[in-house]
XYZ file of N, CA and C in Angstrom:
684
model
N 7.270 1.375 -2.009
C 6.338 0.290 -1.736
C 4.935 0.830 -1.522
N 4.816 1.933 -0.781
C 3.504 2.497 -0.463
C 2.780 2.994 -1.711
N 3.519 3.303 -2.755
C 2.881 3.756 -3.978
C 2.480 2.645 -4.917
N 2.826 1.407 -4.591
C 2.572 0.284 -5.492
C 1.123 -0.184 -5.428
N 0.617 -0.588 -6.586
C -0.713 -1.195 -6.663
C -0.627 -2.690 -6.960
N 0.558 -3.152 -7.318
C 0.751 -4.562 -7.624
C 2.146 -4.988 -7.196
N 2.351 -6.294 -7.126
C 3.657 -6.830 -6.756
C 3.767 -8.245 -7.303
N 4.999 -8.733 -7.378
C 5.236 -10.136 -7.716
C 5.280 -10.923 -6.413
N 4.459 -11.947 -6.328
C 4.380 -12.790 -5.139
C 5.133 -14.088 -5.406
N 6.072 -14.431 -4.534
C 6.803 -15.694 -4.637
C 6.363 -16.619 -3.509
N 5.913 -17.808 -3.891
C 5.520 -18.832 -2.925
C 6.265 -20.121 -3.276
N 6.128 -21.123 -2.424
C 6.738 -22.423 -2.686
C 5.659 -23.380 -3.167
N 5.860 -23.920 -4.376
C 4.850 -24.808 -4.955
C 4.594 -25.999 -4.032
N 3.322 -26.212 -3.710
C 2.963 -27.242 -2.744
C 3.309 -28.640 -3.219
N 3.339 -28.865 -4.539
C 3.621 -30.198 -5.054
C 5.091 -30.475 -5.245
N 5.807 -29.517 -5.866
C 7.199 -29.755 -6.246
C 8.213 -29.085 -5.324
N 7.793 -28.040 -4.612
C 8.725 -27.294 -3.779
C 9.483 -26.224 -4.528
N 9.258 -26.133 -5.846
C 9.930 -25.110 -6.634
C 9.354 -23.727 -6.322
N 10.164 -22.667 -6.452
C 9.630 -21.310 -6.308
C 8.581 -21.050 -7.380
N 7.498 -20.382 -6.991
C 6.415 -20.064 -7.928
C 6.123 -18.570 -7.819
N 6.256 -17.848 -8.925
C 6.033 -16.400 -8.933
C 4.723 -16.067 -9.621
N 3.989 -15.110 -9.072
C 2.719 -14.700 -9.665
C 2.515 -13.207 -9.424
N 1.560 -12.645 -10.119
C 1.252 -11.219 -9.997
C 0.022 -11.033 -9.118
N 0.105 -10.118 -8.154
C -1.025 -9.855 -7.263
C -1.203 -8.351 -7.097
N -2.422 -7.946 -6.785
C -2.679 -6.549 -6.432
C -2.492 -6.403 -4.924
N -2.046 -5.223 -4.513
C -1.710 -5.028 -3.108
C -2.319 -3.742 -2.558
N -2.561 -3.757 -1.264
C -2.902 -2.560 -0.495
C -2.086 -2.656 0.788
N -2.278 -1.713 1.710
C -1.462 -1.691 2.917
C -2.287 -1.280 4.124
N -1.968 -1.880 5.272
C -2.503 -1.401 6.536
C -1.840 -0.066 6.848
N -2.389 0.711 7.774
C -1.767 2.000 8.098
C -0.298 1.910 8.482
N 0.119 0.783 9.060
C 1.526 0.656 9.452
C 2.423 0.184 8.310
N 1.838 -0.097 7.140
C 2.618 -0.527 5.989
C 2.601 -2.017 5.733
N 1.863 -2.781 6.518
C 1.753 -4.217 6.284
C 1.055 -4.473 4.953
N 1.678 -5.232 4.038
C 1.044 -5.519 2.748
C -0.196 -6.395 2.912
N -1.237 -6.059 2.150
C -2.501 -6.787 2.181
C -2.811 -7.327 0.782
N -3.267 -8.565 0.718
C -3.670 -9.187 -0.545
C -5.104 -9.661 -0.441
N -5.777 -9.712 -1.586
C -7.094 -10.337 -1.699
C -6.964 -11.396 -2.779
N -6.990 -12.675 -2.378
C -6.709 -13.751 -3.321
C -7.779 -14.843 -3.242
N -7.891 -15.578 -4.338
C -8.853 -16.673 -4.427
C -8.196 -17.992 -4.047
N -8.933 -18.843 -3.382
C -8.415 -20.160 -3.029
C -8.205 -21.017 -4.266
N -8.795 -20.633 -5.385
C -8.608 -21.376 -6.627
C -7.240 -21.104 -7.242
N -6.577 -20.025 -6.815
C -5.279 -19.666 -7.369
C -4.182 -20.573 -6.807
N -3.190 -20.862 -7.653
C -2.080 -21.710 -7.233
C -1.352 -21.110 -6.035
N -1.120 -19.773 -6.076
C -0.357 -19.180 -4.973
C -1.076 -19.306 -3.631
N -2.411 -19.276 -3.646
C -3.151 -19.415 -2.382
C -3.020 -20.828 -1.841
N -3.126 -21.809 -2.705
C -2.958 -23.192 -2.259
C -1.536 -23.419 -1.748
N -0.579 -22.768 -2.378
C 0.800 -22.866 -1.884
C 0.919 -22.296 -0.475
N 0.301 -21.143 -0.238
C 0.378 -20.499 1.068
C -0.307 -21.322 2.148
N -1.347 -22.027 1.773
C -2.037 -22.861 2.754
C -1.156 -24.031 3.197
N -0.236 -24.448 2.322
C 0.678 -25.532 2.664
C 1.943 -25.032 3.356
N 2.414 -23.850 2.956
C 3.632 -23.256 3.519
C 3.507 -21.750 3.356
N 3.357 -21.034 4.448
C 3.024 -19.613 4.348
C 4.239 -18.703 4.187
N 5.423 -19.261 3.997
C 6.585 -18.433 3.697
C 6.430 -17.825 2.305
N 6.707 -16.526 2.196
C 6.481 -15.847 0.922
C 7.308 -14.574 0.854
N 7.400 -14.020 -0.342
C 8.020 -12.708 -0.508
C 7.264 -11.936 -1.570
N 7.337 -10.618 -1.475
C 6.716 -9.720 -2.440
C 7.798 -8.819 -3.013
N 7.846 -8.723 -4.343
C 8.776 -7.823 -5.008
C 8.015 -6.603 -5.495
N 8.404 -5.421 -4.992
C 7.836 -4.149 -5.428
C 8.850 -3.476 -6.347
N 8.436 -3.216 -7.582
C 9.346 -2.728 -8.613
C 8.995 -1.294 -8.989
N 9.946 -0.372 -8.788
C 9.732 1.027 -9.148
C 10.668 1.452 -10.271
N 11.028 0.487 -11.147
C 11.998 0.783 -12.199
C 11.344 1.223 -13.507
N 10.015 1.348 -13.541
C 9.337 1.800 -14.761
C 9.891 3.157 -15.189
N 10.199 3.276 -16.458
C 10.694 4.544 -16.980
C 12.199 4.670 -16.938
N 12.874 3.773 -16.238
C 14.339 3.818 -16.191
C 14.896 3.274 -17.496
N 15.904 3.943 -18.037
C 16.512 3.466 -19.269
C 17.047 2.060 -19.110
N 17.644 1.790 -17.963
C 18.115 0.459 -17.593
C 17.336 0.042 -16.364
N 16.433 -0.936 -16.486
C 15.614 -1.326 -15.339
C 16.438 -1.682 -14.103
N 17.647 -2.220 -14.298
C 18.461 -2.609 -13.155
C 19.014 -1.407 -12.407
N 18.900 -0.221 -12.989
C 19.327 0.992 -12.305
C 18.205 1.611 -11.480
N 17.012 1.037 -11.589
C 15.855 1.557 -10.857
C 15.729 0.932 -9.479
N 14.795 1.452 -8.690
C 14.602 0.965 -7.335
C 13.644 -0.207 -7.264
N 13.909 -1.104 -6.353
C 12.993 -2.207 -6.071
C 13.302 -2.749 -4.688
N 12.310 -3.385 -4.096
C 12.499 -3.948 -2.758
C 11.770 -5.284 -2.675
N 12.440 -6.281 -2.137
C 11.839 -7.589 -1.889
C 11.552 -7.698 -0.396
N 10.292 -7.946 -0.073
C 9.860 -8.014 1.328
C 9.539 -9.468 1.651
N 10.177 -9.999 2.682
C 10.108 -11.421 3.010
C 9.390 -11.624 4.340
N 8.585 -12.675 4.408
C 7.916 -12.953 5.671
C 6.965 -14.120 5.571
N 6.008 -14.143 6.487
C 4.998 -15.195 6.527
C 3.635 -14.581 6.197
N 2.947 -15.182 5.249
C 1.636 -14.699 4.857
C 0.570 -15.330 5.761
N -0.299 -14.495 6.302
C -1.315 -14.975 7.225
C -2.709 -14.599 6.726
N -3.590 -15.589 6.697
C -4.969 -15.314 6.295
C -5.657 -14.490 7.382
N -6.393 -13.469 6.973
C -7.174 -12.665 7.913
C -8.559 -13.285 7.971
N -8.816 -14.071 9.002
C -10.054 -14.842 9.058
C -11.284 -13.967 9.254
N -11.118 -12.865 9.978
C -12.229 -11.944 10.184
C -11.751 -10.523 9.876
N -11.672 -10.180 8.585
C -11.169 -8.841 8.220
C -12.064 -7.742 8.759
N -11.434 -6.718 9.348
C -12.219 -5.608 9.859
C -12.526 -4.614 8.736
N -13.302 -3.611 9.076
C -13.742 -2.627 8.083
C -12.556 -1.904 7.467
N -11.502 -1.682 8.252
C -10.341 -0.954 7.757
C -9.644 -1.716 6.642
N -9.442 -3.015 6.807
C -8.781 -3.821 5.776
C -9.577 -3.790 4.483
N -10.859 -4.036 4.581
C -11.715 -4.048 3.402
C -11.734 -2.676 2.724
N -11.905 -1.624 3.526
C -11.986 -0.281 2.956
C -10.693 0.118 2.277
N -9.563 -0.150 2.929
C -8.282 0.251 2.356
C -7.998 -0.500 1.051
N -8.337 -1.763 0.990
C -8.072 -2.520 -0.240
C -8.972 -2.038 -1.373
N -10.260 -1.877 -1.101
C -11.192 -1.469 -2.146
C -10.961 -0.026 -2.588
N -10.402 0.807 -1.707
C -10.088 2.182 -2.102
C -9.017 2.198 -3.183
N -8.056 1.279 -3.093
C -6.985 1.204 -4.086
C -7.406 0.397 -5.306
N -8.316 -0.547 -5.110
C -8.742 -1.435 -6.196
C -10.269 -1.527 -6.224
N -10.946 -0.486 -6.692
C -12.411 -0.491 -6.685
C -13.018 -1.665 -7.439
N -12.330 -2.121 -8.488
C -12.843 -3.235 -9.271
C -12.973 -4.515 -8.475
N -12.220 -4.626 -7.373
C -12.291 -5.822 -6.540
C -13.631 -5.935 -5.825
N -14.413 -4.851 -5.837
C -15.736 -4.902 -5.228
C -16.647 -5.913 -5.894
N -16.315 -6.293 -7.132
C -17.134 -7.256 -7.866
C -16.993 -8.671 -7.303
N -15.854 -8.964 -6.651
C -15.631 -10.340 -6.192
C -15.183 -10.458 -4.740
N -15.062 -9.330 -4.032
C -14.543 -9.391 -2.667
C -15.387 -10.273 -1.753
N -16.679 -10.398 -2.035
C -17.555 -11.204 -1.173
C -17.754 -12.627 -1.679
N -17.082 -13.005 -2.764
C -17.168 -14.383 -3.233
C -16.583 -15.295 -2.149
N -17.176 -16.466 -1.922
C -16.726 -17.321 -0.815
C -15.301 -17.837 -0.945
N -14.752 -17.893 -2.167
C -13.400 -18.420 -2.325
C -12.330 -17.352 -2.152
N -12.730 -16.075 -1.990
C -11.759 -14.999 -1.818
C -11.564 -14.686 -0.339
N -10.334 -14.358 0.004
C -10.031 -13.978 1.385
C -8.849 -13.007 1.398
N -8.768 -12.222 2.479
C -7.664 -11.289 2.664
C -6.512 -11.990 3.377
N -5.303 -11.645 2.955
C -4.092 -12.141 3.588
C -3.180 -10.951 3.884
N -2.383 -11.071 4.937
C -1.417 -10.030 5.301
C -0.030 -10.653 5.414
N 0.975 -9.917 4.939
C 2.347 -10.407 5.038
C 2.967 -9.913 6.340
N 3.272 -10.827 7.257
C 3.997 -10.478 8.470
C 5.474 -10.368 8.097
N 5.957 -9.157 8.003
C 7.298 -8.912 7.481
C 8.374 -9.377 8.462
N 9.353 -10.108 7.919
C 10.522 -10.515 8.695
C 11.720 -9.612 8.370
N 11.917 -9.337 7.098
C 13.015 -8.468 6.664
C 12.777 -8.092 5.203
N 13.584 -7.167 4.708
C 13.451 -6.726 3.317
C 14.834 -6.476 2.729
N 14.918 -6.571 1.421
C 16.172 -6.342 0.693
C 15.899 -5.256 -0.339
N 16.524 -4.103 -0.147
C 16.285 -2.941 -1.008
C 17.465 -2.711 -1.951
N 17.146 -2.466 -3.221
C 18.143 -2.110 -4.221
C 17.701 -0.803 -4.866
N 18.515 0.235 -4.723
C 18.182 1.534 -5.288
C 18.976 1.858 -6.530
N 19.522 0.840 -7.167
C 20.387 1.030 -8.328
C 21.732 0.394 -8.058
N 22.642 0.532 -8.981
C 23.952 -0.100 -8.845
C 24.690 0.420 -7.604
N 25.103 -0.510 -6.738
C 25.863 -0.145 -5.554
C 25.038 0.365 -4.399
N 23.735 0.454 -4.575
C 22.860 0.941 -3.497
C 21.995 -0.220 -3.026
N 22.536 -0.999 -2.106
C 21.883 -2.221 -1.649
C 21.921 -2.256 -0.128
N 20.782 -2.567 0.484
C 20.738 -2.607 1.947
C 19.656 -3.586 2.402
N 19.938 -4.311 3.465
C 18.944 -5.173 4.110
C 18.273 -4.389 5.229
N 16.970 -4.556 5.355
C 16.193 -3.799 6.335
C 15.412 -4.748 7.236
N 15.499 -4.578 8.555
C 14.688 -5.395 9.459
C 13.234 -4.943 9.430
N 12.373 -5.791 9.947
C 10.937 -5.478 9.936
C 10.644 -4.157 10.613
N 11.386 -3.835 11.673
C 11.137 -2.606 12.422
C 11.303 -1.365 11.558
N 12.154 -1.435 10.541
C 12.364 -0.290 9.662
C 11.400 -0.287 8.482
N 10.625 -1.339 8.333
C 9.651 -1.414 7.238
C 8.254 -1.005 7.682
N 8.009 -1.065 8.984
C 6.668 -0.791 9.496
C 6.653 0.524 10.272
N 5.598 1.294 10.081
C 5.464 2.590 10.752
C 4.778 2.422 12.107
N 5.130 3.284 13.050
C 4.467 3.281 14.349
C 3.092 3.936 14.217
N 2.067 3.279 14.725
C 0.724 3.861 14.698
C 0.043 3.794 16.064
N 0.733 3.212 17.054
C 0.129 3.032 18.368
C -0.238 4.321 19.065
N 0.442 5.422 18.698
C 0.148 6.701 19.332
C -0.814 7.549 18.508
N -1.445 6.926 17.490
C -2.340 7.693 16.613
C -3.707 7.033 16.434
N -4.335 6.549 17.527
C -5.625 5.866 17.360
C -6.727 6.769 16.829
N -6.711 8.047 17.210
C -7.761 8.948 16.739
C -7.627 9.224 15.245
N -6.397 9.316 14.771
C -6.180 9.520 13.342
C -6.639 8.305 12.548
N -6.274 7.113 13.003
C -6.675 5.889 12.300
C -8.201 5.765 12.281
N -8.843 6.112 13.397
C -10.301 6.024 13.478
C -10.975 7.022 12.555
N -10.320 8.169 12.310
C -10.908 9.225 11.473
C -10.508 9.123 10.015
N -9.725 8.108 9.665
C -9.197 8.023 8.300
C -10.294 8.047 7.234
N -11.323 7.235 7.389
C -12.375 7.156 6.382
C -13.024 8.527 6.165
N -13.257 9.243 7.249
C -13.872 10.570 7.151
C -12.940 11.553 6.444
N -11.650 11.503 6.755
C -10.682 12.396 6.123
C -10.603 12.124 4.629
N -10.532 10.847 4.259
C -10.451 10.470 2.850
C -11.681 10.942 2.086
N -12.858 10.691 2.645
C -14.100 11.107 1.985
C -14.162 12.623 1.844
N -13.759 13.334 2.897
C -13.801 14.799 2.879
C -12.864 15.363 1.815
N -11.656 14.839 1.724
C -10.703 15.347 0.739
C -11.190 15.086 -0.677
N -11.714 13.910 -0.932
C -12.162 13.571 -2.287
C -13.433 14.305 -2.690
N -14.320 14.534 -1.722
C -15.600 15.167 -2.038
C -15.508 16.684 -2.066
N -14.756 17.265 -1.125
C -14.760 18.721 -0.960
C -13.472 19.417 -1.386
N -12.394 18.662 -1.550
C -11.109 19.292 -1.881
C -10.401 18.537 -2.998
N -11.177 18.117 -3.983
C -10.588 17.375 -5.097
C -9.543 18.199 -5.834
N -9.757 19.511 -5.905
C -8.780 20.369 -6.588
C -7.441 20.345 -5.879
N -7.457 20.324 -4.555
C -6.212 20.253 -3.785
C -5.524 18.908 -3.996
N -6.309 17.840 -4.066
C -5.747 16.507 -4.286
C -5.007 16.457 -5.620
N -5.595 17.078 -6.657
C -4.933 17.109 -7.969
C -3.613 17.856 -7.880
N -3.588 18.947 -7.102
C -2.361 19.732 -6.955
C -1.295 18.952 -6.182
N -1.719 18.172 -5.193
C -0.755 17.339 -4.469
C -0.011 16.439 -5.457
N -0.777 15.827 -6.372
C -0.193 14.868 -7.309
C 0.671 15.555 -8.361
N 0.136 16.620 -8.954
C 0.829 17.224 -10.094
C 1.951 18.174 -9.698
N 1.738 18.989 -8.677
C 2.743 19.994 -8.326
C 3.714 19.530 -7.240
N 3.212 18.808 -6.261
C 4.100 18.366 -5.197
C 4.843 17.085 -5.548
N 4.214 16.237 -6.370
C 4.820 14.946 -6.700
C 5.195 14.812 -8.172
N 4.865 15.819 -8.982
C 5.282 15.818 -10.380
C 4.597 14.812 -11.270
N 3.391 14.386 -10.896
C 2.660 13.401 -11.690
C 1.841 14.091 -12.775
N 1.485 13.375 -13.838
C 0.618 13.945 -14.876
C -0.766 14.246 -14.312
N -1.448 15.194 -14.918
C -2.815 15.510 -14.510
C -3.702 14.287 -14.730
N -4.698 14.154 -13.889
C -5.600 13.017 -14.011
C -6.746 13.138 -13.034
N -7.293 12.014 -12.652
C -8.389 11.980 -11.686
C -7.870 11.400 -10.371
N -6.927 12.092 -9.777
C -6.307 11.600 -8.556
C -7.280 11.665 -7.388
N -7.208 10.670 -6.528
C -8.046 10.644 -5.329
C -7.234 10.102 -4.161
N -7.617 10.500 -2.973
C -6.979 10.004 -1.761
C -7.562 8.637 -1.425
N -6.704 7.686 -1.091
C -7.181 6.357 -0.699
C -6.842 6.014 0.741
N -5.925 6.766 1.352
C -5.574 6.466 2.735
C -4.703 7.546 3.330
N -4.717 7.627 4.648
C -3.854 8.558 5.367
C -3.399 7.875 6.657
N -2.145 8.102 7.032
C -1.575 7.522 8.240
C -0.579 8.517 8.802
N 0.043 8.249 9.933
C 0.953 9.241 10.515
C 2.079 9.686 9.598
N 2.446 8.852 8.623
C 3.580 9.181 7.770
C 3.264 9.866 6.469
N 2.017 9.777 6.006
C 1.733 10.381 4.714
C 0.357 10.085 4.167
N 0.185 10.481 2.905
C -1.093 10.396 2.207
C -0.917 9.496 0.989
N -1.869 8.595 0.754
C -1.832 7.717 -0.412
C -2.790 8.236 -1.474
N -2.302 8.316 -2.721
C -3.091 8.811 -3.847
C -3.112 7.764 -4.947
N -4.244 7.672 -5.658
C -4.375 6.725 -6.765
C -5.137 7.377 -7.900
N -4.693 7.095 -9.119
C -5.420 7.473 -10.329
C -5.361 6.280 -11.270
N -6.467 5.542 -11.372
C -6.480 4.358 -12.220
C -5.479 3.331 -11.733
N -4.492 3.002 -12.596
C -3.503 1.996 -12.223
C -2.178 2.620 -11.788
N -2.227 3.864 -11.336
C -1.029 4.546 -10.845
C -1.225 4.968 -9.390
N -0.231 4.722 -8.570
C -0.285 5.096 -7.168
C 0.855 6.028 -6.801
N 0.620 6.889 -5.819
C 1.625 7.829 -5.338
C 1.599 7.863 -3.815
N 2.721 8.271 -3.246
C 2.820 8.449 -1.802
C 3.323 9.857 -1.531
N 2.546 10.640 -0.786
C 2.954 11.972 -0.370
C 3.361 11.887 1.100
N 4.658 11.918 1.357
C 5.156 11.801 2.730
C 5.027 13.128 3.467
N 4.624 13.058 4.728
C 4.595 14.240 5.578
C 6.016 14.511 6.088
N 6.327 15.769 6.333
C 7.660 16.116 6.836
C 7.857 15.659 8.270
N 6.774 15.617 9.044
C 6.832 15.118 10.417
C 5.672 14.157 10.639
N 5.781 13.314 11.635
C 4.705 12.372 11.946
C 3.500 13.121 12.486
N 2.322 12.704 12.038
C 1.077 13.319 12.478
C 0.276 12.263 13.229
N -0.258 12.622 14.382
C -0.915 11.618 15.215
C -2.374 11.924 15.522
N -2.920 13.000 14.957
C -4.312 13.339 15.235
C -4.967 13.926 13.991
N -6.290 13.873 13.902
C -6.985 14.480 12.760
C -6.683 15.972 12.633
N -6.566 16.669 13.766
C -6.270 18.101 13.727
C -4.923 18.381 13.094
N -3.923 17.578 13.424
C -2.600 17.761 12.835
C -2.635 17.506 11.333
N -3.415 16.505 10.916
C -3.539 16.214 9.489
C -4.204 17.380 8.769
N -5.260 17.915 9.370
C -5.952 19.045 8.738
C -4.999 20.222 8.542
N -4.245 20.582 9.579
C -3.318 21.703 9.481
C -2.272 21.462 8.397
N -1.783 20.227 8.318
C -0.754 19.903 7.327
C -1.311 19.943 5.914
N -2.504 19.427 5.719
C -3.092 19.431 4.380
C -3.418 20.852 3.917
N -3.834 21.705 4.844
C -4.062 23.110 4.499
C -2.749 23.754 4.061
N -1.670 23.479 4.797
C -0.361 24.047 4.458
C 0.140 23.497 3.131
N -0.065 22.208 2.875
C 0.379 21.612 1.616
C -0.410 22.168 0.429
N -1.699 22.425 0.652
C -2.516 23.019 -0.411
C -2.002 24.416 -0.751
N -1.712 25.199 0.272
C -1.171 26.550 0.047
C 0.151 26.489 -0.699
N 1.015 25.558 -0.282
C 2.322 25.413 -0.944
C 2.149 25.023 -2.401
N 1.242 24.089 -2.690
C 1.040 23.634 -4.063
C 0.499 24.743 -4.943
N -0.405 25.554 -4.401
C -0.967 26.658 -5.176
C 0.083 27.737 -5.469
N 0.984 27.935 -4.557
C 2.038 28.921 -4.768
C 3.044 28.474 -5.823
N 3.058 27.190 -6.104
C 3.976 26.663 -7.110
C 3.443 26.837 -8.532
N 2.214 27.319 -8.664
C 1.586 27.464 -9.981
C 2.212 28.557 -10.817
């Protein structure tokens, strides 16, 4: 889910009550809460204003010979409009979707967050499990300094250590070479994006301070270089 840049959004049609599916771009709060930027002119937004029950399907089956053998997760909950989005919400969304900068300030656009109730994960045939919200969201209450320093860490990695970022993607995660950049960091890992592709680099242990992140990224850079 953390590596996704898009998802299928299911809402209830305000007129007929029928399920209505649409495609949306997604970002995430540090704890993993899905974030959307949608226009009030869109059918799904009008549906949410009438009934905020919704689900998001994250599909990771690309490249699988049989799509049904690939992983996917449906996340269910209530979608809530963020009436006064803070700098973190805006920054995290635009980091993953720079093109949204063209319309993010249009009066009909607003940010929404999915308050997760539960999720249904399928990892292929016979690998099915229901997950409560507590298992979908990461703890961040003990990492306020890390969350506050996120923007600085992201800028520093992209500006001064772009070579290391490329190695994270290609050697540690097996992705093709490209123009990978860091878009976010939280206690559980690092988010990377190259165009319309997203990756998640999970940390082996939870990190709760900028110093811990620095030490881990230095170690990961050394490990990636040794893999050359």
